[in-house]
PDB file of C-alpha atoms in Angstrom:
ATOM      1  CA  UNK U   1       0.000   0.000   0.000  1.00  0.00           C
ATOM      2  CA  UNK U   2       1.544   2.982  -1.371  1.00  0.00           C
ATOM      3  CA  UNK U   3       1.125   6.465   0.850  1.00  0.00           C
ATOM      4  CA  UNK U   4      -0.640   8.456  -1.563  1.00  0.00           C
ATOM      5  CA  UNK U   5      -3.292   5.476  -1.901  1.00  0.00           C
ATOM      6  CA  UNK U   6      -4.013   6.389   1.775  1.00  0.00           C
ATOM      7  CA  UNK U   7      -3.599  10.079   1.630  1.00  0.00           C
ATOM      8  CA  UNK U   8      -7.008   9.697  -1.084  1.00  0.00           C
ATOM      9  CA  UNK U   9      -8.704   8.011   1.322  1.00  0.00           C
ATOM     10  CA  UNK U  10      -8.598  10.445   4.092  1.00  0.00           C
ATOM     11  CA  UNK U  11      -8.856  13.152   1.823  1.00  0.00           C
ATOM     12  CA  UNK U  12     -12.133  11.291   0.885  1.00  0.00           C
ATOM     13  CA  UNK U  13     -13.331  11.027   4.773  1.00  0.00           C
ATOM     14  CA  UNK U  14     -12.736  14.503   6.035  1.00  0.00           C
ATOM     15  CA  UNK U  15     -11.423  16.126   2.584  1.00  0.00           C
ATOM     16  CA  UNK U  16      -8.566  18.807   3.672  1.00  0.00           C
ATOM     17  CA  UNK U  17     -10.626  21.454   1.235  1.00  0.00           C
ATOM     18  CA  UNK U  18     -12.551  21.936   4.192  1.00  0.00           C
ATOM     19  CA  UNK U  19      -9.958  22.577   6.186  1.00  0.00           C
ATOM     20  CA  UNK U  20     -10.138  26.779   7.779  1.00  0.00           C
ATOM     21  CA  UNK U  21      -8.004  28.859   5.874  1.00  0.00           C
ATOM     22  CA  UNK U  22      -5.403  29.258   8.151  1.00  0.00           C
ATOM     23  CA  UNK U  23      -5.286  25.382   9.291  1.00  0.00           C
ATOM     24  CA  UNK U  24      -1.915  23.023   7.851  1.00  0.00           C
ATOM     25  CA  UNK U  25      -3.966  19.648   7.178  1.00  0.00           C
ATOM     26  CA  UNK U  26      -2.696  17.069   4.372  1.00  0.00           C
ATOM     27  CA  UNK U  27       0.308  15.034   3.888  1.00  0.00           C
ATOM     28  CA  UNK U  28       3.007  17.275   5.196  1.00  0.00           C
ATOM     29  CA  UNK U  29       5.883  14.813   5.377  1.00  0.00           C
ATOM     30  CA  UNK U  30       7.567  12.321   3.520  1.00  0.00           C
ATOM     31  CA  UNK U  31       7.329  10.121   0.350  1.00  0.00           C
ATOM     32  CA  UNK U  32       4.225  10.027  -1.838  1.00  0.00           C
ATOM     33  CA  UNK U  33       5.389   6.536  -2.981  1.00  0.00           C
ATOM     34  CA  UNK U  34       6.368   5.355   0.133  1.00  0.00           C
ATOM     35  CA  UNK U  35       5.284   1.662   0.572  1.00  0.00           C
ATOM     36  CA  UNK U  36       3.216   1.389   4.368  1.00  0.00           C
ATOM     37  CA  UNK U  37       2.501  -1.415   6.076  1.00  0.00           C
ATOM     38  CA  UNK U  38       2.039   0.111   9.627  1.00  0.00           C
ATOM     39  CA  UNK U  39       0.482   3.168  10.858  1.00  0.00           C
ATOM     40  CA  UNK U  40       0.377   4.714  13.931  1.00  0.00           C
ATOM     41  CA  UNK U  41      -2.147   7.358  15.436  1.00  0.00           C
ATOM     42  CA  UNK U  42      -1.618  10.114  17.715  1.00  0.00           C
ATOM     43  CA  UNK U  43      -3.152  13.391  18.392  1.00  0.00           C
ATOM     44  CA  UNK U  44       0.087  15.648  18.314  1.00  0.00           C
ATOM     45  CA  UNK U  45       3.415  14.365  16.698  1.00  0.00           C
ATOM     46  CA  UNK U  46       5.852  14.609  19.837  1.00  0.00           C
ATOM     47  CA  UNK U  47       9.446  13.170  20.703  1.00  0.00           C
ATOM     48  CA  UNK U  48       7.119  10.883  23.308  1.00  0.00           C
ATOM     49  CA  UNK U  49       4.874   9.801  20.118  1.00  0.00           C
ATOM     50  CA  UNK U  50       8.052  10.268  17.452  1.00  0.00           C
ATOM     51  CA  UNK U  51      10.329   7.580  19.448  1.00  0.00           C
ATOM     52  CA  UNK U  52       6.921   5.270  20.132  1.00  0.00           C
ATOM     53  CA  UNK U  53       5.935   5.251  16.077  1.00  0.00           C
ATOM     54  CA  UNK U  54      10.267   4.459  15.453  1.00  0.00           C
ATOM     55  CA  UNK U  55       9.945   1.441  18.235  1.00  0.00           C
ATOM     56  CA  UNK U  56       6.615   0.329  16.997  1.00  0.00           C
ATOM     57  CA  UNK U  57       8.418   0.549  13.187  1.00  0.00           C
ATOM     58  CA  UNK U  58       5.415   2.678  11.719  1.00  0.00           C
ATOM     59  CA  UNK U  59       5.580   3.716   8.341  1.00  0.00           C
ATOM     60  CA  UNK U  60       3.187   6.196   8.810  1.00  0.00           C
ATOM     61  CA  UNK U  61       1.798   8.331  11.189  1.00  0.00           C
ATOM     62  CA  UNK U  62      -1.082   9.922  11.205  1.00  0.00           C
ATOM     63  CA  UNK U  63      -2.391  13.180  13.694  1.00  0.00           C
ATOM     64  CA  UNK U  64      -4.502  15.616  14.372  1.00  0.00           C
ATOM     65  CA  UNK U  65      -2.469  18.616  14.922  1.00  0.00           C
ATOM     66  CA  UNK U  66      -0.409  19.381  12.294  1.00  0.00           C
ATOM     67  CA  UNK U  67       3.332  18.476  12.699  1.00  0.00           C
ATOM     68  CA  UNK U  68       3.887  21.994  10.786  1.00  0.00           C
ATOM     69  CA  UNK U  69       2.081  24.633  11.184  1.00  0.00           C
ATOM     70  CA  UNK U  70       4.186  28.119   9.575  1.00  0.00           C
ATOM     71  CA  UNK U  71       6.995  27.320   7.710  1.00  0.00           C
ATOM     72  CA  UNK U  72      10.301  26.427   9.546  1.00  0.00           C
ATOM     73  CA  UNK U  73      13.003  29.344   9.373  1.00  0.00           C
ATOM     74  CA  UNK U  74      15.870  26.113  10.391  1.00  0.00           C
ATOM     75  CA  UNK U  75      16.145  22.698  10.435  1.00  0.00           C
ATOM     76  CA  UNK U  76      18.627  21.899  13.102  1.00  0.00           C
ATOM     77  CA  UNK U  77      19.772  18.377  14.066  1.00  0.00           C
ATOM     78  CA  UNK U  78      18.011  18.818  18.056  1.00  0.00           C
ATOM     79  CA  UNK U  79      14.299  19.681  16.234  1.00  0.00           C
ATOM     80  CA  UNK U  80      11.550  17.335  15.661  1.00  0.00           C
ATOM     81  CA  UNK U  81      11.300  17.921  12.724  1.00  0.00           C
ATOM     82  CA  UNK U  82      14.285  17.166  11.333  1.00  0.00           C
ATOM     83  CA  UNK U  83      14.303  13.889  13.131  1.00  0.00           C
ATOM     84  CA  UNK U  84      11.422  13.039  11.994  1.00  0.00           C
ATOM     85  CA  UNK U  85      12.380  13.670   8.535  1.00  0.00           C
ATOM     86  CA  UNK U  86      15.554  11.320   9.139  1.00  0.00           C
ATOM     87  CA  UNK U  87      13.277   8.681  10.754  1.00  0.00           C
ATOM     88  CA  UNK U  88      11.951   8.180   7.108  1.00  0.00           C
ATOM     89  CA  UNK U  89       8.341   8.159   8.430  1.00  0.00           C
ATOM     90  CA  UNK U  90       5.715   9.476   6.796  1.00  0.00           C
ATOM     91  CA  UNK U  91       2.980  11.907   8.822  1.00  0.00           C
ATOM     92  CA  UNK U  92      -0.497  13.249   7.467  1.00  0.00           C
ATOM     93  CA  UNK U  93      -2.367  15.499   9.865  1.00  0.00           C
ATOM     94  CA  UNK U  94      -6.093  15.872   9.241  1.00  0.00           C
ATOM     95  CA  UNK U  95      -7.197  18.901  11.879  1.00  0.00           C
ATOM     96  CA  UNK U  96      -9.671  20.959  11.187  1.00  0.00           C
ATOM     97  CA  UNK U  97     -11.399  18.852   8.411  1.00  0.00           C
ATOM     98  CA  UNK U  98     -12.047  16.271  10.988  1.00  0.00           C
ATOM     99  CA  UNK U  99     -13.052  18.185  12.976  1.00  0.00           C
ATOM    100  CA  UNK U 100     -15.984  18.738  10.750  1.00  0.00           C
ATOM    101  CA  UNK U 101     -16.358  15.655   9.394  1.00  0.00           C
ATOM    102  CA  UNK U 102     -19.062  13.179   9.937  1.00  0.00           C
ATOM    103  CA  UNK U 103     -17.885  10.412  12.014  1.00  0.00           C
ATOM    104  CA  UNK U 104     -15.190  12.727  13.405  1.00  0.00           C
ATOM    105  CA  UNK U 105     -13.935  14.663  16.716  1.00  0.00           C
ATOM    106  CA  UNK U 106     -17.201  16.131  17.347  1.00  0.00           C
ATOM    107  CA  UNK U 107     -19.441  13.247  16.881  1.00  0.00           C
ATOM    108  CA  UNK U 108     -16.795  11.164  18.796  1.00  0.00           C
ATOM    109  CA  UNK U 109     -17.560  13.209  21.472  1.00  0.00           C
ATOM    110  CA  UNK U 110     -21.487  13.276  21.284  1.00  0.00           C
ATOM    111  CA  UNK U 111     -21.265   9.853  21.853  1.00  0.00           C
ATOM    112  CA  UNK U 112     -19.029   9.780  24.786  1.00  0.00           C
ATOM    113  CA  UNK U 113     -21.330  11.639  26.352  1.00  0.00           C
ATOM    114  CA  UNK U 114     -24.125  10.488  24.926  1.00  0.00           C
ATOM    115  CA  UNK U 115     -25.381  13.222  22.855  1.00  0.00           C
ATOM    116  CA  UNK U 116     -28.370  12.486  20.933  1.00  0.00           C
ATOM    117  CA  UNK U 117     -30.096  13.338  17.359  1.00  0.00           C
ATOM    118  CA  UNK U 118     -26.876  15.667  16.990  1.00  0.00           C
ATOM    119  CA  UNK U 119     -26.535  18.302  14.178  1.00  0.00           C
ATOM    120  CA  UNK U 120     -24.282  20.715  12.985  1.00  0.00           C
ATOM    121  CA  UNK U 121     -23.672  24.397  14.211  1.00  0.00           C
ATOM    122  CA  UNK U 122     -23.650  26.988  11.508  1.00  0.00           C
ATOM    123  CA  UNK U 123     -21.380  29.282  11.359  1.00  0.00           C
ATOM    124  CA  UNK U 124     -19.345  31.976   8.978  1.00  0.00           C
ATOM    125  CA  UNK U 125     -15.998  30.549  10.452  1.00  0.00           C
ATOM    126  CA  UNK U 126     -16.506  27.235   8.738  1.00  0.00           C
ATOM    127  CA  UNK U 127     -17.962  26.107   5.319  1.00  0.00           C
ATOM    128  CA  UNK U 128     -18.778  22.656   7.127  1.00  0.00           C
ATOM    129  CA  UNK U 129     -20.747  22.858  10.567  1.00  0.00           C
ATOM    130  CA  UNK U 130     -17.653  22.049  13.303  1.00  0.00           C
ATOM    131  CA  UNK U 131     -19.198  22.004  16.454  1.00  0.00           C
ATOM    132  CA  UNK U 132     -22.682  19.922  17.089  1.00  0.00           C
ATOM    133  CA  UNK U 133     -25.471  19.971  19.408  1.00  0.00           C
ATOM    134  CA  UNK U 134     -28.638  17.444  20.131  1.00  0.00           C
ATOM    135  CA  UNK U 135     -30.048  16.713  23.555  1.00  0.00           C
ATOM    136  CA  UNK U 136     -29.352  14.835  26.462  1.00  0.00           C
ATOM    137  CA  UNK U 137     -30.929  13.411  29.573  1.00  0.00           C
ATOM    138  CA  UNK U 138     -32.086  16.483  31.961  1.00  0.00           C
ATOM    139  CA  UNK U 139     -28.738  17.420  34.195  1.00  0.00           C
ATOM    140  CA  UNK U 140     -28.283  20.639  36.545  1.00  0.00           C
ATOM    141  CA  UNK U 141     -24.876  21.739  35.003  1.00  0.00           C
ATOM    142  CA  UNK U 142     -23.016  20.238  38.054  1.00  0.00           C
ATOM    143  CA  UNK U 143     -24.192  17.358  36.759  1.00  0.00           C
ATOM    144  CA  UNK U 144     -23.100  17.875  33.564  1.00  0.00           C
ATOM    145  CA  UNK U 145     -19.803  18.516  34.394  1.00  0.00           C
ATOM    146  CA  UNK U 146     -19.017  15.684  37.003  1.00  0.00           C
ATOM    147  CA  UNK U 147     -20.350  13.578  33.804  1.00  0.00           C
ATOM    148  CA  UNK U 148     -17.910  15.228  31.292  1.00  0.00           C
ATOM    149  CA  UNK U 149     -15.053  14.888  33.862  1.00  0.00           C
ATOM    150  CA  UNK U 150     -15.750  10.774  34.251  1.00  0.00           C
ATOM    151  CA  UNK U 151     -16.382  10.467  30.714  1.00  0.00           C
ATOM    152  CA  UNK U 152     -13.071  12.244  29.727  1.00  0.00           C
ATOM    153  CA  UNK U 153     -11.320  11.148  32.670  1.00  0.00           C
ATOM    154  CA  UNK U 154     -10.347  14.794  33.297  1.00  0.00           C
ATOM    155  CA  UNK U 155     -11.183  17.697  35.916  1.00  0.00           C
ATOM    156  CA  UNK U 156     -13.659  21.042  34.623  1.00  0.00           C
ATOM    157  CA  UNK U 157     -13.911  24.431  34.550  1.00  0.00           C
ATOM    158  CA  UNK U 158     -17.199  25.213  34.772  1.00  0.00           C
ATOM    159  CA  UNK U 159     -19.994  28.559  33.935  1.00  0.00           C
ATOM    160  CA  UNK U 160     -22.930  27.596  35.792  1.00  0.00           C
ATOM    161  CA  UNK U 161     -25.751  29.625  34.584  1.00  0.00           C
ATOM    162  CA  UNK U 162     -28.112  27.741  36.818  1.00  0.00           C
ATOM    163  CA  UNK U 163     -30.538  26.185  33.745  1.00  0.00           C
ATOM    164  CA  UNK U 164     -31.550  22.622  33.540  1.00  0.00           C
ATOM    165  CA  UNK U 165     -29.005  21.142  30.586  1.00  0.00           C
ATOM    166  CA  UNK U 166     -31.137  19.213  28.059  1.00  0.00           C
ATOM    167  CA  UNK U 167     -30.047  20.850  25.111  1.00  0.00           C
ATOM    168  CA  UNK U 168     -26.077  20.300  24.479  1.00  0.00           C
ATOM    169  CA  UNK U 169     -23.470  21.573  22.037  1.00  0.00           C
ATOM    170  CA  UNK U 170     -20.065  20.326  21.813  1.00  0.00           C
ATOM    171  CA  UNK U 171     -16.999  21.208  20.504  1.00  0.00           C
ATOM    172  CA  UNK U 172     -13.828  19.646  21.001  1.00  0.00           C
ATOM    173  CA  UNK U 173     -10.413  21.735  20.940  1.00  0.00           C
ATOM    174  CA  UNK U 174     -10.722  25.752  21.352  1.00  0.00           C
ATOM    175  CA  UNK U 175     -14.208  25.618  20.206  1.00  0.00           C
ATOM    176  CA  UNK U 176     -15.224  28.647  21.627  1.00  0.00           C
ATOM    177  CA  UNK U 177     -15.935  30.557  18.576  1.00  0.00           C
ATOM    178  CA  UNK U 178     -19.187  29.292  17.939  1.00  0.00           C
ATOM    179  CA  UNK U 179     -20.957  29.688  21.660  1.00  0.00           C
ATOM    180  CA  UNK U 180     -22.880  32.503  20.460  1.00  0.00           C
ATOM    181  CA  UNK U 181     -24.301  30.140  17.400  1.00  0.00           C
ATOM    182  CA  UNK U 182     -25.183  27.653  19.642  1.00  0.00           C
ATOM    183  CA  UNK U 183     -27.361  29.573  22.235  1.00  0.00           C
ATOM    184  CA  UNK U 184     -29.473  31.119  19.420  1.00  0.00           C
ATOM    185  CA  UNK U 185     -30.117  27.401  18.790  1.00  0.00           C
ATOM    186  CA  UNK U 186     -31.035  26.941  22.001  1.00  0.00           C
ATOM    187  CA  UNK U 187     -28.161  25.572  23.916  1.00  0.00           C
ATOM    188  CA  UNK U 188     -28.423  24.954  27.501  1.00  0.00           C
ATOM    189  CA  UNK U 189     -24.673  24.231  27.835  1.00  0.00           C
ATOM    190  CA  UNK U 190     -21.555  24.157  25.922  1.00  0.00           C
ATOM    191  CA  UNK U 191     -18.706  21.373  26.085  1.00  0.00           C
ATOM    192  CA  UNK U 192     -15.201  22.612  25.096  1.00  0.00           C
ATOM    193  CA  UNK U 193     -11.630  22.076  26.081  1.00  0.00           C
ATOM    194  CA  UNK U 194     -10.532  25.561  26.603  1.00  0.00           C
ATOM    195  CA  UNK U 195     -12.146  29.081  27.891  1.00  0.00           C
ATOM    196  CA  UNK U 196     -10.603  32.563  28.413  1.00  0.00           C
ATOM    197  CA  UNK U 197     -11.743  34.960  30.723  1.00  0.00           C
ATOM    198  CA  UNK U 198     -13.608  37.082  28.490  1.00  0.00           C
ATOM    199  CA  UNK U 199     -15.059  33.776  27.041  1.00  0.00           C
ATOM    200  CA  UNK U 200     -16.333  32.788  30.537  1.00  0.00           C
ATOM    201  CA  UNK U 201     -17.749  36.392  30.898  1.00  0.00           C
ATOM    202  CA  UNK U 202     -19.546  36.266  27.067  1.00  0.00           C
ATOM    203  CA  UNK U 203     -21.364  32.571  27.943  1.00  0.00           C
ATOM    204  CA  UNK U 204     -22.803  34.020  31.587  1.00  0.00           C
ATOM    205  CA  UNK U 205     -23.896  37.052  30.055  1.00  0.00           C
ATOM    206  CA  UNK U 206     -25.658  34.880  27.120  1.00  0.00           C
ATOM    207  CA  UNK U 207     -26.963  32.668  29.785  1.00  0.00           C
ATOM    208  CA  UNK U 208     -25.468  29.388  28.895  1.00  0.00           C
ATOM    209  CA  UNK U 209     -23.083  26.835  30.871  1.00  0.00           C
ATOM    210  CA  UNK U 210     -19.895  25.936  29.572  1.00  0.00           C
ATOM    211  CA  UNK U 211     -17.474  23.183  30.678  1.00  0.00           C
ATOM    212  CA  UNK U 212     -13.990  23.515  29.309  1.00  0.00           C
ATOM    213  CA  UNK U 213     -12.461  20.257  29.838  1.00  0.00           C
ATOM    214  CA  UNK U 214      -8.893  20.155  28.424  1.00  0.00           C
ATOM    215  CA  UNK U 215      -7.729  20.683  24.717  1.00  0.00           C
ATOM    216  CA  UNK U 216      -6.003  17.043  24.705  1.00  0.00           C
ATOM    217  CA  UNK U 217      -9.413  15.008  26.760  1.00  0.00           C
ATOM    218  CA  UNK U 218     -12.024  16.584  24.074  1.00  0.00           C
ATOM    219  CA  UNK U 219     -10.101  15.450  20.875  1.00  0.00           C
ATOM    220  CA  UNK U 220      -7.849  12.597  21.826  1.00  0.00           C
ATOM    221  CA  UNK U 221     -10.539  10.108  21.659  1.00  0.00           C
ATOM    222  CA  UNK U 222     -11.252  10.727  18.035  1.00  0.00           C
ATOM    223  CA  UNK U 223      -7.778   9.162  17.410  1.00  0.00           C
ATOM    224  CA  UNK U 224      -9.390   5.902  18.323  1.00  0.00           C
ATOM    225  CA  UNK U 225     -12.076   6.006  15.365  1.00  0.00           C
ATOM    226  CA  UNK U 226      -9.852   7.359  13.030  1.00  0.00           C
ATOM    227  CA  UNK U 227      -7.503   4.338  13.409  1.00  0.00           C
ATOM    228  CA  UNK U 228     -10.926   2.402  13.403  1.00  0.00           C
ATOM    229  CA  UNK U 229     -11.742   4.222  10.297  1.00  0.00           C
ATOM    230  CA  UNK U 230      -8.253   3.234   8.257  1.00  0.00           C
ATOM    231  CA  UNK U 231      -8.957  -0.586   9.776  1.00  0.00           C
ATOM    232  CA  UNK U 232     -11.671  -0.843   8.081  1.00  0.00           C
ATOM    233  CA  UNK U 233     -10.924   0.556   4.948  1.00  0.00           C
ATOM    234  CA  UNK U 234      -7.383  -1.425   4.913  1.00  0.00           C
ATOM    235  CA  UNK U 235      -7.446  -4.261   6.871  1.00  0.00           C
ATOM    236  CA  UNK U 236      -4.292  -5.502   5.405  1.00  0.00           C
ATOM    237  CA  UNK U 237      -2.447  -2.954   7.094  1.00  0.00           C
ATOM    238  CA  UNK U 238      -1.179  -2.849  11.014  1.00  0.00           C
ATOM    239  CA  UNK U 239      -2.153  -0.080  13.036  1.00  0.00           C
ATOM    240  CA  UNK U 240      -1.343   1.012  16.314  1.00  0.00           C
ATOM    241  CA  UNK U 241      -2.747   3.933  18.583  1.00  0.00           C
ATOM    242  CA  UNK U 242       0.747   6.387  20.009  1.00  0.00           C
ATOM    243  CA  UNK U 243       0.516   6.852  23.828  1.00  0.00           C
ATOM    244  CA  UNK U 244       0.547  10.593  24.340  1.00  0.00           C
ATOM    245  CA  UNK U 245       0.961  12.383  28.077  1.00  0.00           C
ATOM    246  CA  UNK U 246      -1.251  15.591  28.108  1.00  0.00           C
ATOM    247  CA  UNK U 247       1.543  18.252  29.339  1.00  0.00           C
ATOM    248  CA  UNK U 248      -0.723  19.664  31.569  1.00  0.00           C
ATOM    249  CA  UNK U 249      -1.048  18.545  35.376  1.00  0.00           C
ATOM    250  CA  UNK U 250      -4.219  19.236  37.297  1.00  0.00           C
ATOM    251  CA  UNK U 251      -2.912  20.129  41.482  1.00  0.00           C
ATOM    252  CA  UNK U 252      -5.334  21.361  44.521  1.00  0.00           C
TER     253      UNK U 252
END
């Protein structure tokens, strides 16, 4: 299996057209003819996940974030990048096109925690709706967050504007940008992984509850059904999910 034959198919499942303009997705490194017979999947390429994928003898690997993101000004022998260029393995990042894509971050997380009849938010910052929102089981947002934080294994920040939660959006990653789209469709809470202060202040004054629970908890779980995703669609090949460490530590 040749890497551009697997490039198409990804390109096919959350195509990198849709991709916001300032997002790196696609096959960013290595050789289009490149023969793979192991992949491995991780949400950020890292020396943790670049020394697991040369141990493991991947061929590929395949994130979320993109390994580059603005052009490199050097390529010293100490960067990442340059070691994983000598490693010979390949990487594709598909961001924010999976992000929108059906069967992708977002969904992954509706169904974690157990988001139902889930639909796309609208908005002018993406061509394809990223975040989502259907309902849940009545929760006070206490609730709702002591759910999230099980779920996710993780701890919360929470905006508890005091409503019943029975109408939820999601958005995994800095998904902030589209709270204001999601209340005029009625959202009783919002599910992120990051808030800043003036975010916090915007969701309380538009009545709505938000619980920002961690960049790396809200989108590393789609790495699972994107490997699930490539087994399926090669089953000749071997595949094998990266162990990451989220960098950040949770104390008091």
């Amino acid at each position: 299996m040749k890497a551009n034959e697997i490039v198409k198919f990804i390109d096919s499942v959350a195509p990198f057209s849709t991709q916001c303009s300032w997002d790196n997705s696609g096959f960013l490194v290595g050789d289009a003819d490149k023969e793979i017979a192991k992949i491995g999947f991780c949400l950020d390429l890292t020396g943790e996940t670049l020394k697991q994928g040369e141990q493991e003898r991947v061929d590929m690997i395949m994130t979320h974030h993109p390994v580059i993101f603005t052009p490199p000004k050097r390529l010293l022998s100490d960067s990442l990048l340059y070691q994983l260029v000598r490693s010979g393995i390949c990487v594709v990042s598909a961001h924010t096109c999976f992000d929108c894509a059906q069967g992708g971050v977002n969904d992954a997380l509706c169904e974690i925690l157990g988001v139902r009849n889930s639909r796309g938010v609208p908005s002018a910052e993406c061509e394809i709706p990223m975040a989502r929102i259907g309902e849940v089981d009545p929760l006070s947002p206490a609730e709702l967050a002591a759910l999230v934080a099980e779920r996710l294994g993780t701890c919360c920040s929470l905006v508890d504007c005091g409503r019943t939660v029975t109408k939820l959006a999601v958005c995994g990653g800095a998904g902030m940008d589209f709270l204001p789209e999601a209340a005029a469709m009625g959202a009783d809470a919002y599910v992120t992984g990051e808030m800043k202060h003036h975010e916090m202040l915007m969701a309380n004054d538009l009545g709505v509850s938000v619980i920002a629970a961690g960049h790396f908890e809200t989108e590393n779980p789609s790495m699972t059904r994107l490997k699930a995703i490539i087994e399926k669609q090669f089953p000749s090949l071997e595949t094998v999910l990266l162990h990451q460490s989220c960098p950040v530590k949770y104390i008091g």
